CSV table of C-alpha atoms and ligand atoms in Angstrom, one decimal:
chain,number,residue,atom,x,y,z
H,564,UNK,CA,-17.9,-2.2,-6.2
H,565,UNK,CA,-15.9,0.8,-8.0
H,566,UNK,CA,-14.3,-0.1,-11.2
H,567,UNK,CA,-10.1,0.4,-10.1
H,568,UNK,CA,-8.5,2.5,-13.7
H,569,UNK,CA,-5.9,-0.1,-14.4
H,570,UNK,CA,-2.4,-0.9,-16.4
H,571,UNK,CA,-0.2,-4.1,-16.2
H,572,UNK,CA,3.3,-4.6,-17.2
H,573,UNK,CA,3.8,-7.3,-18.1
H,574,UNK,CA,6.1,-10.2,-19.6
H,575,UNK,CA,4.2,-12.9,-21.0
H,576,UNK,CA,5.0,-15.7,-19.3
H,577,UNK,CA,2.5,-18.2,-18.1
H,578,UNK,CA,1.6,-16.8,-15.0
H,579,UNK,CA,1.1,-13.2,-16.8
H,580,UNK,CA,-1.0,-14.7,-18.9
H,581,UNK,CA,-3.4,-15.7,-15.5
H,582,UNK,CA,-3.1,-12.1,-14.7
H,583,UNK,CA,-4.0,-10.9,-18.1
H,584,UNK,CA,-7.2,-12.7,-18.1
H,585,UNK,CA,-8.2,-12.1,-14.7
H,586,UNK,CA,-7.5,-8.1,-15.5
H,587,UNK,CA,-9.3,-8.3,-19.2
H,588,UNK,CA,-12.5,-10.7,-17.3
H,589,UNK,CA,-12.8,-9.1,-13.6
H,590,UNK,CA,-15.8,-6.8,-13.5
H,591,UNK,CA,-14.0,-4.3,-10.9
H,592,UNK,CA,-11.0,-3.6,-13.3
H,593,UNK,CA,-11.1,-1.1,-16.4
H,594,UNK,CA,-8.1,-2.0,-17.7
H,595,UNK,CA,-6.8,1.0,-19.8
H,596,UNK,CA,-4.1,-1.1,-21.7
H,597,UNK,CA,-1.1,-3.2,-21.4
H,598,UNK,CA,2.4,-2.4,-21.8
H,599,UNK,CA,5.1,-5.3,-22.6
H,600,UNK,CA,8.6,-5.3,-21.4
H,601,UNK,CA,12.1,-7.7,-21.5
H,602,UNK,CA,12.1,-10.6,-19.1
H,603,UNK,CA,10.8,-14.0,-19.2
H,604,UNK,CA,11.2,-14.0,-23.1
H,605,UNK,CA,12.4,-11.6,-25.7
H,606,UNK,CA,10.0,-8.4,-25.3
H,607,UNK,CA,8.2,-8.8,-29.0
H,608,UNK,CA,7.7,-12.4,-28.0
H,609,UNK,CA,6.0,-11.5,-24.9
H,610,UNK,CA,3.6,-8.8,-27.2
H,611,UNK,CA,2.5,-11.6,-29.4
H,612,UNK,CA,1.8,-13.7,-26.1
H,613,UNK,CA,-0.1,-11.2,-24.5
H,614,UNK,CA,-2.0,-10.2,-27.6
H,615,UNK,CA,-2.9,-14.5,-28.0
H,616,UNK,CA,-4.0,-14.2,-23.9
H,617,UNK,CA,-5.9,-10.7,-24.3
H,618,UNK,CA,-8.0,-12.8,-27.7
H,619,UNK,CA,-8.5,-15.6,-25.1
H,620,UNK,CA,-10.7,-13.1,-22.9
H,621,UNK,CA,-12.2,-11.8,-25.7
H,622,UNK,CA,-11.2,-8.5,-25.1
H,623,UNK,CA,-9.7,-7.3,-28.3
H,624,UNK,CA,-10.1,-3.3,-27.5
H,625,UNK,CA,-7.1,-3.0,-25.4
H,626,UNK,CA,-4.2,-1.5,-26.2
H,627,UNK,CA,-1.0,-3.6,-26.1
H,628,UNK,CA,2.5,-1.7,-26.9
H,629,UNK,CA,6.4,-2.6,-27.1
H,630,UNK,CA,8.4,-1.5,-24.5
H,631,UNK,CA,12.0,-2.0,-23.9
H,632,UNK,CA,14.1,-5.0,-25.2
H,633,UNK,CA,16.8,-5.3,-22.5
H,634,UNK,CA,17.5,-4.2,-18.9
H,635,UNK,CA,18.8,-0.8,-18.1
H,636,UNK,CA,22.5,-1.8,-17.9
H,637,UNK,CA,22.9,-5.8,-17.9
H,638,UNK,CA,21.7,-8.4,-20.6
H,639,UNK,CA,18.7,-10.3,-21.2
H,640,UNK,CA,18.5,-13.3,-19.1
H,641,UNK,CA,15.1,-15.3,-19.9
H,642,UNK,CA,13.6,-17.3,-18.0
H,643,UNK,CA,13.4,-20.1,-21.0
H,644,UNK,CA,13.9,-23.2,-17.7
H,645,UNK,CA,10.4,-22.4,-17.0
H,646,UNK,CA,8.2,-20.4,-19.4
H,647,UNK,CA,9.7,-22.4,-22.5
H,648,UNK,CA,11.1,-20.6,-25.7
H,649,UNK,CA,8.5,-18.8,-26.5
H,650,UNK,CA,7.3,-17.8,-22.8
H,651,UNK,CA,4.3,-20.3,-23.2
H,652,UNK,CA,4.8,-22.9,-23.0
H,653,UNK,CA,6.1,-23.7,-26.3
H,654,UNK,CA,2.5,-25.1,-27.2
H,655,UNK,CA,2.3,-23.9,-30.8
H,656,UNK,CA,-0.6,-21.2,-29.4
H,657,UNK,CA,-2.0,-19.7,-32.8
H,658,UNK,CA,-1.2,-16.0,-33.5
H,659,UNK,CA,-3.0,-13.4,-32.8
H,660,UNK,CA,-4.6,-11.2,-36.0
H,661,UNK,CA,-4.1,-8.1,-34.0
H,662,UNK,CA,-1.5,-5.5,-34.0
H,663,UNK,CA,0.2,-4.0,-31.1
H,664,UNK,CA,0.1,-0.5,-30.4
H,665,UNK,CA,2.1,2.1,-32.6
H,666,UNK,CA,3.3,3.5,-29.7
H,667,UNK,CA,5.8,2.9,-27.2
H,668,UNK,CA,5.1,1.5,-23.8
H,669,UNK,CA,6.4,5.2,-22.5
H,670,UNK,CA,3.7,6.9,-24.6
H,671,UNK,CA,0.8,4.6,-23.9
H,672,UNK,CA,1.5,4.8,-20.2
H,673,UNK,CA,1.8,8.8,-20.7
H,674,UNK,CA,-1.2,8.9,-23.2
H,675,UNK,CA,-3.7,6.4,-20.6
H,676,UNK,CA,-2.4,7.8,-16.9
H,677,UNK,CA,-3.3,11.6,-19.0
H,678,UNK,CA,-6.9,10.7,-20.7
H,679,UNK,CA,-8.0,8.8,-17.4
H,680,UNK,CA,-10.9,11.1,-15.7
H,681,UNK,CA,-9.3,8.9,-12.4
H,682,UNK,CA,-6.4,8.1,-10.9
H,683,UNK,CA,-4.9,4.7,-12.0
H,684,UNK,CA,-3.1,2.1,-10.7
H,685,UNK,CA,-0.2,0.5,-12.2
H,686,UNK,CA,0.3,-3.1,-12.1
H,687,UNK,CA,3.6,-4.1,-12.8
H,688,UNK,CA,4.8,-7.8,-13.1
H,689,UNK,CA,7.8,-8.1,-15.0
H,690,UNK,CA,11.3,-6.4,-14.8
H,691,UNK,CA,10.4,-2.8,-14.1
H,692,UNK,CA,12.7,-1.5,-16.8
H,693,UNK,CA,9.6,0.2,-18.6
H,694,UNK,CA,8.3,1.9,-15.2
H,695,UNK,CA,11.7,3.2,-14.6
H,696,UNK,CA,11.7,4.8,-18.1
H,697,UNK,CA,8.2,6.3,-17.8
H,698,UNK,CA,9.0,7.7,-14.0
H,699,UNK,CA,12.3,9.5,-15.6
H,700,UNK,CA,10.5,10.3,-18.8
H,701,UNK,CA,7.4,11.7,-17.8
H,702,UNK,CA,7.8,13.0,-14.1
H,703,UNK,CA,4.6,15.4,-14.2
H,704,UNK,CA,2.5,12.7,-15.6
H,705,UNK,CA,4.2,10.4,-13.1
H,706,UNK,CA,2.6,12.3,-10.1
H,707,UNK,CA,-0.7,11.2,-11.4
H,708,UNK,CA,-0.4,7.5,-10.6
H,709,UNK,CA,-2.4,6.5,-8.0
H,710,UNK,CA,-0.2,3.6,-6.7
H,711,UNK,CA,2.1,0.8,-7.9
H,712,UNK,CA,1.4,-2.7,-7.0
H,713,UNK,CA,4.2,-4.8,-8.5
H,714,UNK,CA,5.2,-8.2,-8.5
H,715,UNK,CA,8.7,-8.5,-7.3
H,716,UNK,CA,10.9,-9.1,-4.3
H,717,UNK,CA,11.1,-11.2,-1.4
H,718,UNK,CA,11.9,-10.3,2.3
H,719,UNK,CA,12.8,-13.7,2.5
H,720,UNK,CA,14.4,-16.2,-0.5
H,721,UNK,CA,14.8,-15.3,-3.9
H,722,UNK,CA,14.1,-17.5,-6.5
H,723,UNK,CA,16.5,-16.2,-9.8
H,724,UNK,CA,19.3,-16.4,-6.7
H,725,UNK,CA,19.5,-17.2,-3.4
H,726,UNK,CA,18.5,-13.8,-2.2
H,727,UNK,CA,17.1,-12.7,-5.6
H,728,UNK,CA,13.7,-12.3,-7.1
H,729,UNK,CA,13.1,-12.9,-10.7
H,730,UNK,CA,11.9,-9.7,-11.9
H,731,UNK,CA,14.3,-7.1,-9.4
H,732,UNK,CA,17.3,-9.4,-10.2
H,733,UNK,CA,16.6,-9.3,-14.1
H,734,UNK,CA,16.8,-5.4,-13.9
H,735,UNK,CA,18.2,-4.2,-10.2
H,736,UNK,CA,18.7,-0.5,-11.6
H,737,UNK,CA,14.9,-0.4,-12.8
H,738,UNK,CA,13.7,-1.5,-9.6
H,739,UNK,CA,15.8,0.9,-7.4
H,740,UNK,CA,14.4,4.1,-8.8
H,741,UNK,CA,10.9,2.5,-9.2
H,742,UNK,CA,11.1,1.9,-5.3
H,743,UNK,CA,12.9,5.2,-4.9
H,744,UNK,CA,10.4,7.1,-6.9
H,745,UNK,CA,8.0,8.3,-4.2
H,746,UNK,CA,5.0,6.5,-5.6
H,747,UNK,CA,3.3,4.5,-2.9
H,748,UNK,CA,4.5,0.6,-3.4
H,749,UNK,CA,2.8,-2.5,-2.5
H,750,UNK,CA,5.1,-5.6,-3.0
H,751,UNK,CA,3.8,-9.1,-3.7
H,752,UNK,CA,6.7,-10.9,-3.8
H,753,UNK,CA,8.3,-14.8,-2.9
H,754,UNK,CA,6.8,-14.5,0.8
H,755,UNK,CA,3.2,-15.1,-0.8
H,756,UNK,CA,3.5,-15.8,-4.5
H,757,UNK,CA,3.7,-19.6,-4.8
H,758,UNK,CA,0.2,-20.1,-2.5
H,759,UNK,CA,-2.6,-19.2,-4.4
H,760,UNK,CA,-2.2,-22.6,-6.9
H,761,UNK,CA,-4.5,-24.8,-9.2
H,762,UNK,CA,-4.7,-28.1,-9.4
H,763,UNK,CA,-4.9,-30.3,-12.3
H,764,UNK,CA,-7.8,-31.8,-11.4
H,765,UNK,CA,-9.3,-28.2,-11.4
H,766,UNK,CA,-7.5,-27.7,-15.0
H,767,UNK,CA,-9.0,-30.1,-16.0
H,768,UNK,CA,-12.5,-28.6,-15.0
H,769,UNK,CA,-11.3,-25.4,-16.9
H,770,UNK,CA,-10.3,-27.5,-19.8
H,771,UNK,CA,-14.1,-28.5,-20.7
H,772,UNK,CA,-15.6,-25.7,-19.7
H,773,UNK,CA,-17.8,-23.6,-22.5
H,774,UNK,CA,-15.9,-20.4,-21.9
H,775,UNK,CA,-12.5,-19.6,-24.2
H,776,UNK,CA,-11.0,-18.1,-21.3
H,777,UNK,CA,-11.4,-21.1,-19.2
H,778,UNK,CA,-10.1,-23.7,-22.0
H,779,UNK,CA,-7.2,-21.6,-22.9
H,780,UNK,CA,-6.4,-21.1,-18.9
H,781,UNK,CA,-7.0,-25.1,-18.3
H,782,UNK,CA,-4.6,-25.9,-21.6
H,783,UNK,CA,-1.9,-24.2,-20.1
H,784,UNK,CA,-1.8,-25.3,-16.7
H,785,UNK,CA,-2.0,-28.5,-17.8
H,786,UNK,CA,0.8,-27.7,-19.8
H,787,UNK,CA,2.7,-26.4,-17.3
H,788,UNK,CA,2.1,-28.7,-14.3
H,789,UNK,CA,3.5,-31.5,-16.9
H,790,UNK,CA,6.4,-29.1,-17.5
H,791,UNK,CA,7.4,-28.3,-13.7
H,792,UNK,CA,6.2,-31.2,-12.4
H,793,UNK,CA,4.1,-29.4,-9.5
H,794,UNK,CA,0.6,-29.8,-8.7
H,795,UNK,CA,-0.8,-27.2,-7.9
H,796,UNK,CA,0.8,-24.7,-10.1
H,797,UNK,CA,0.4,-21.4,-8.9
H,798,UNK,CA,-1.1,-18.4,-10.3
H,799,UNK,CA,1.6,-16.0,-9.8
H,800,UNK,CA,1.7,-12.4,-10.9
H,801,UNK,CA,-2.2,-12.5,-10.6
H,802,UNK,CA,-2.3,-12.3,-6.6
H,803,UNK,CA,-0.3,-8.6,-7.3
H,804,UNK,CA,-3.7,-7.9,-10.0
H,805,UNK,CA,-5.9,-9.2,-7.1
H,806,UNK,CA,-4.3,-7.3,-4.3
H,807,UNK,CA,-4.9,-4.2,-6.1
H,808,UNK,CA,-8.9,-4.9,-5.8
H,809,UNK,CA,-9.5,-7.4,-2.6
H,810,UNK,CA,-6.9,-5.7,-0.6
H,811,UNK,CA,-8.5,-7.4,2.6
H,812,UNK,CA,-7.8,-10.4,1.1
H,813,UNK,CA,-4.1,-10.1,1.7
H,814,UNK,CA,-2.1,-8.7,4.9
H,815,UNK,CA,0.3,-5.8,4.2
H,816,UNK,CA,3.4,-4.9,6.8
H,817,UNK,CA,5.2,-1.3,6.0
H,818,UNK,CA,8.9,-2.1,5.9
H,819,UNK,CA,12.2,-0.2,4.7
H,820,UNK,CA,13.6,-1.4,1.5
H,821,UNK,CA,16.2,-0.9,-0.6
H,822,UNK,CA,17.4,-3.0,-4.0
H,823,UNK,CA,20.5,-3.7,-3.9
H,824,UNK,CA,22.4,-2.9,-7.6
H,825,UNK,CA,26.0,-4.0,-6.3
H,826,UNK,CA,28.0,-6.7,-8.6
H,827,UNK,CA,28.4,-8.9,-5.6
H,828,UNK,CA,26.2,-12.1,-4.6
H,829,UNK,CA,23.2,-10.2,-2.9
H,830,UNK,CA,22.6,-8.2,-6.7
H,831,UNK,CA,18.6,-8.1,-6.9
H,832,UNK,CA,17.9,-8.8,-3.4
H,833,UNK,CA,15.3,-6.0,-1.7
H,834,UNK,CA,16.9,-6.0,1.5
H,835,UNK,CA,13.9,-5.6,4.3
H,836,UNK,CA,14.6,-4.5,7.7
H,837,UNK,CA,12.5,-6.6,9.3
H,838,UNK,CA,14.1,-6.0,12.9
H,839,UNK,CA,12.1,-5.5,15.8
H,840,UNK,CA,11.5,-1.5,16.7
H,841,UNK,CA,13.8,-2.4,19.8
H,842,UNK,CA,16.9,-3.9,18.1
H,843,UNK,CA,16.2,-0.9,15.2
H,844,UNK,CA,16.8,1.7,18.3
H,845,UNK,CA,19.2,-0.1,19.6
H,846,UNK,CA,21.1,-0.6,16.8
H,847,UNK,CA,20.5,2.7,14.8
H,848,UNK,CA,22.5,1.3,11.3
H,849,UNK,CA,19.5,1.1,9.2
H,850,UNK,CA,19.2,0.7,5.4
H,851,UNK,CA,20.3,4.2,3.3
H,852,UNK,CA,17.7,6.2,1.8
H,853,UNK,CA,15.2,3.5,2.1
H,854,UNK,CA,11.9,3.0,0.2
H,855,UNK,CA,8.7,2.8,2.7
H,856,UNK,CA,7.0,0.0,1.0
H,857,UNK,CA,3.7,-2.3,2.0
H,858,UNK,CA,4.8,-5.6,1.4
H,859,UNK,CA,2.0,-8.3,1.4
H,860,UNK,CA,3.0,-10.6,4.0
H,861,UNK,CA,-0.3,-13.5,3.7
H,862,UNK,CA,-3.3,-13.9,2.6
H,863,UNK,CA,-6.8,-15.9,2.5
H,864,UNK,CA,-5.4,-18.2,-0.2
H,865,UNK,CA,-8.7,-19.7,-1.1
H,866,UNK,CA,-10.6,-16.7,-1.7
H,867,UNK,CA,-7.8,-15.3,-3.6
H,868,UNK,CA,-8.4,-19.2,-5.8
H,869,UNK,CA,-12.0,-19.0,-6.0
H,870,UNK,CA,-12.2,-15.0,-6.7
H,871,UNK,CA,-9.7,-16.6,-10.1
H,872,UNK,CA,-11.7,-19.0,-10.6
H,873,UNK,CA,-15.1,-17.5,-11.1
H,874,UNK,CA,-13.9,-15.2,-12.5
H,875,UNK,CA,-11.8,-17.4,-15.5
H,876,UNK,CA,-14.8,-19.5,-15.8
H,877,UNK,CA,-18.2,-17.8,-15.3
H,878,UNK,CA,-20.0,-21.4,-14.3
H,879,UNK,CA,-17.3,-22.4,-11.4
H,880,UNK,CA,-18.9,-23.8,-8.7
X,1401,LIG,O1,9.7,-14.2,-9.9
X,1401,LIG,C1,8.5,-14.4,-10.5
X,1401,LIG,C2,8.3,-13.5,-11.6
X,1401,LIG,O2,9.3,-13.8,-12.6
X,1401,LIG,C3,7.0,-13.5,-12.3
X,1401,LIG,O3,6.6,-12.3,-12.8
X,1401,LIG,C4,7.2,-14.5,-13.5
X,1401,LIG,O4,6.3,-14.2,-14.6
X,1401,LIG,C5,8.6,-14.2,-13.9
X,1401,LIG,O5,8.6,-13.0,-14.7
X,1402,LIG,CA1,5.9,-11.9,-15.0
């Protein structure tokens, strides 16, 4: 399999913190570096987290660096109700001895998209405040990003609102000129992203295993499935780090999209018109200036588990 040239975004967070380790672990990624942004938890909490997941995987060459420390135009609204204080759980994880990047999350995108010898794929799963930065920062370099395949959205409910998904409702300005930027886009948002799940029984599993990226994995969904109270937990941002790789794993539909940054009720929604061609000739009043995005519509859950999984934990079976 060809090794996919690689950088998340990221907002450490528990389900991150999956993505993170299947990113560092998976044999088909070269993940060029990290960048950390304001969402779940204050943005130099979520660089310690993600330094603490990255010395779970052993995988202490890549670079990690601070990005920005609020939205575009609102406030910070963390996401404390589920990822705890400290966006992990509040488990007391021991620090990592490393030190982030000295550069900002602008320059290592602009330094890692330059020195790849291929194109690369960005992997976003936070707010997209840092992508919106880079992309209006760095245009040339900007053209030299293969794809984007974020976590965000729903064409259906939202989850920080009604209509609203987490990561476009924390920063709807971010996410309209990402969408808006030309790159291609493949959404995995709400309509897939609480399926892939493990059980406790299966944490449980990764709790004795022999591998640190198992026991650390197993510890905090443990953790969190006592938290929530939901069994299984699911993985979360990982099925956008897996899409990026198995794409037949997943099944994609092209729809117009637009955010929407109003102040009204519907603020973060990605409005999809998912209207049949007939009615959408028929009734002509589509969405302005929308984005043409591929948004991930199912998928073969337990492949997407197992692929995890093995992955996490060498000796799954
Ligand atoms: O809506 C889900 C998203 O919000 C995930 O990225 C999760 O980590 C939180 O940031
Ligand atoms: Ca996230």
């Amino acid at each position: 399999m060809n090794k996919t040239s690689m950088i998340l975004d990221v907002d450490t967070g528990v389900d991150d913190a999956y993505a993170v380790l299947f990113a560092a672990l998976h044999p088909a990624i070269n993940l060029l570096g990290i960048t950390c942004v304001d969402g779940n938890t204050h943005v130099d909490q979520v660089v310690a987290n993600t330094l603490k997941v990255l010395d779970a995987a052993q995988a202490g060459d890549i670079p990690v660096a601070r990005g920005a420390t609020r939205p575009l135009l609102g406030p910070s609204q963390y996401a404390e109700y589920v990822h705890g204080a400290d966006g992990m759980g509040d488990l007391g994880i021991a620090p990592s001895t490393r030190q982030v990047d000295p550069r900002s999350a602008i320059e290592l995108l602009r330094d890692l998209i330059e020195g790849s010898k291929d194109l690369v794929t960005l992997v976003p799963i936070a707010p997209l405040t840092n992508i919106a930065i880079f992309l209006r920062a760095f245009p040339e370099t900007a053209k030299k990003i293969h794809r984007i395949v974020l976590m965000g959205g729903s064409t259906s409910a939202g989850n920080a609102t009604p209509v609203a998904e987490f990561n476009v409702w924390h920063d709807p300005e971010a996410a309209a000129i990402v969408f808006s930027s030309g790159v291609p886009i493949t959404m995995y948002g709400l309509d897939v992203f609480m399926r892939p799940g493990i059980s406790s029984q299966e944490a449980s599993v990764l709790k004795s295993s022999s591998e640190p990226s198992a026991q650390f994995a197993g510890q905090l969904i443990e953790a969190f499935i006592e938290r929530l109270h939901i069994s299984p937990l699911t993985l979360g941002d990982y099925g956008a780090v897996v899409a990026a790789i198995y794409p037949e794993l997943f099944t994609t539909q092209m729809f117009d999209v637009v955010v929407d940054t109003s102040s009204g009720p519907a603020r973060g929604q990605t409005i999809c018109d998912r209207r049949d061609d007939f009615l959408k000739d028929l009734e002509p009043l589509g969405l302005e200036n929308p984005a043409k995005v591929r948004v991930v519509m199912d998928l073969d859950v337990e492949a997407v588990r197992q692929l995890w999984l093995k992955t996490i934990d060498k000796g799954w079976s």
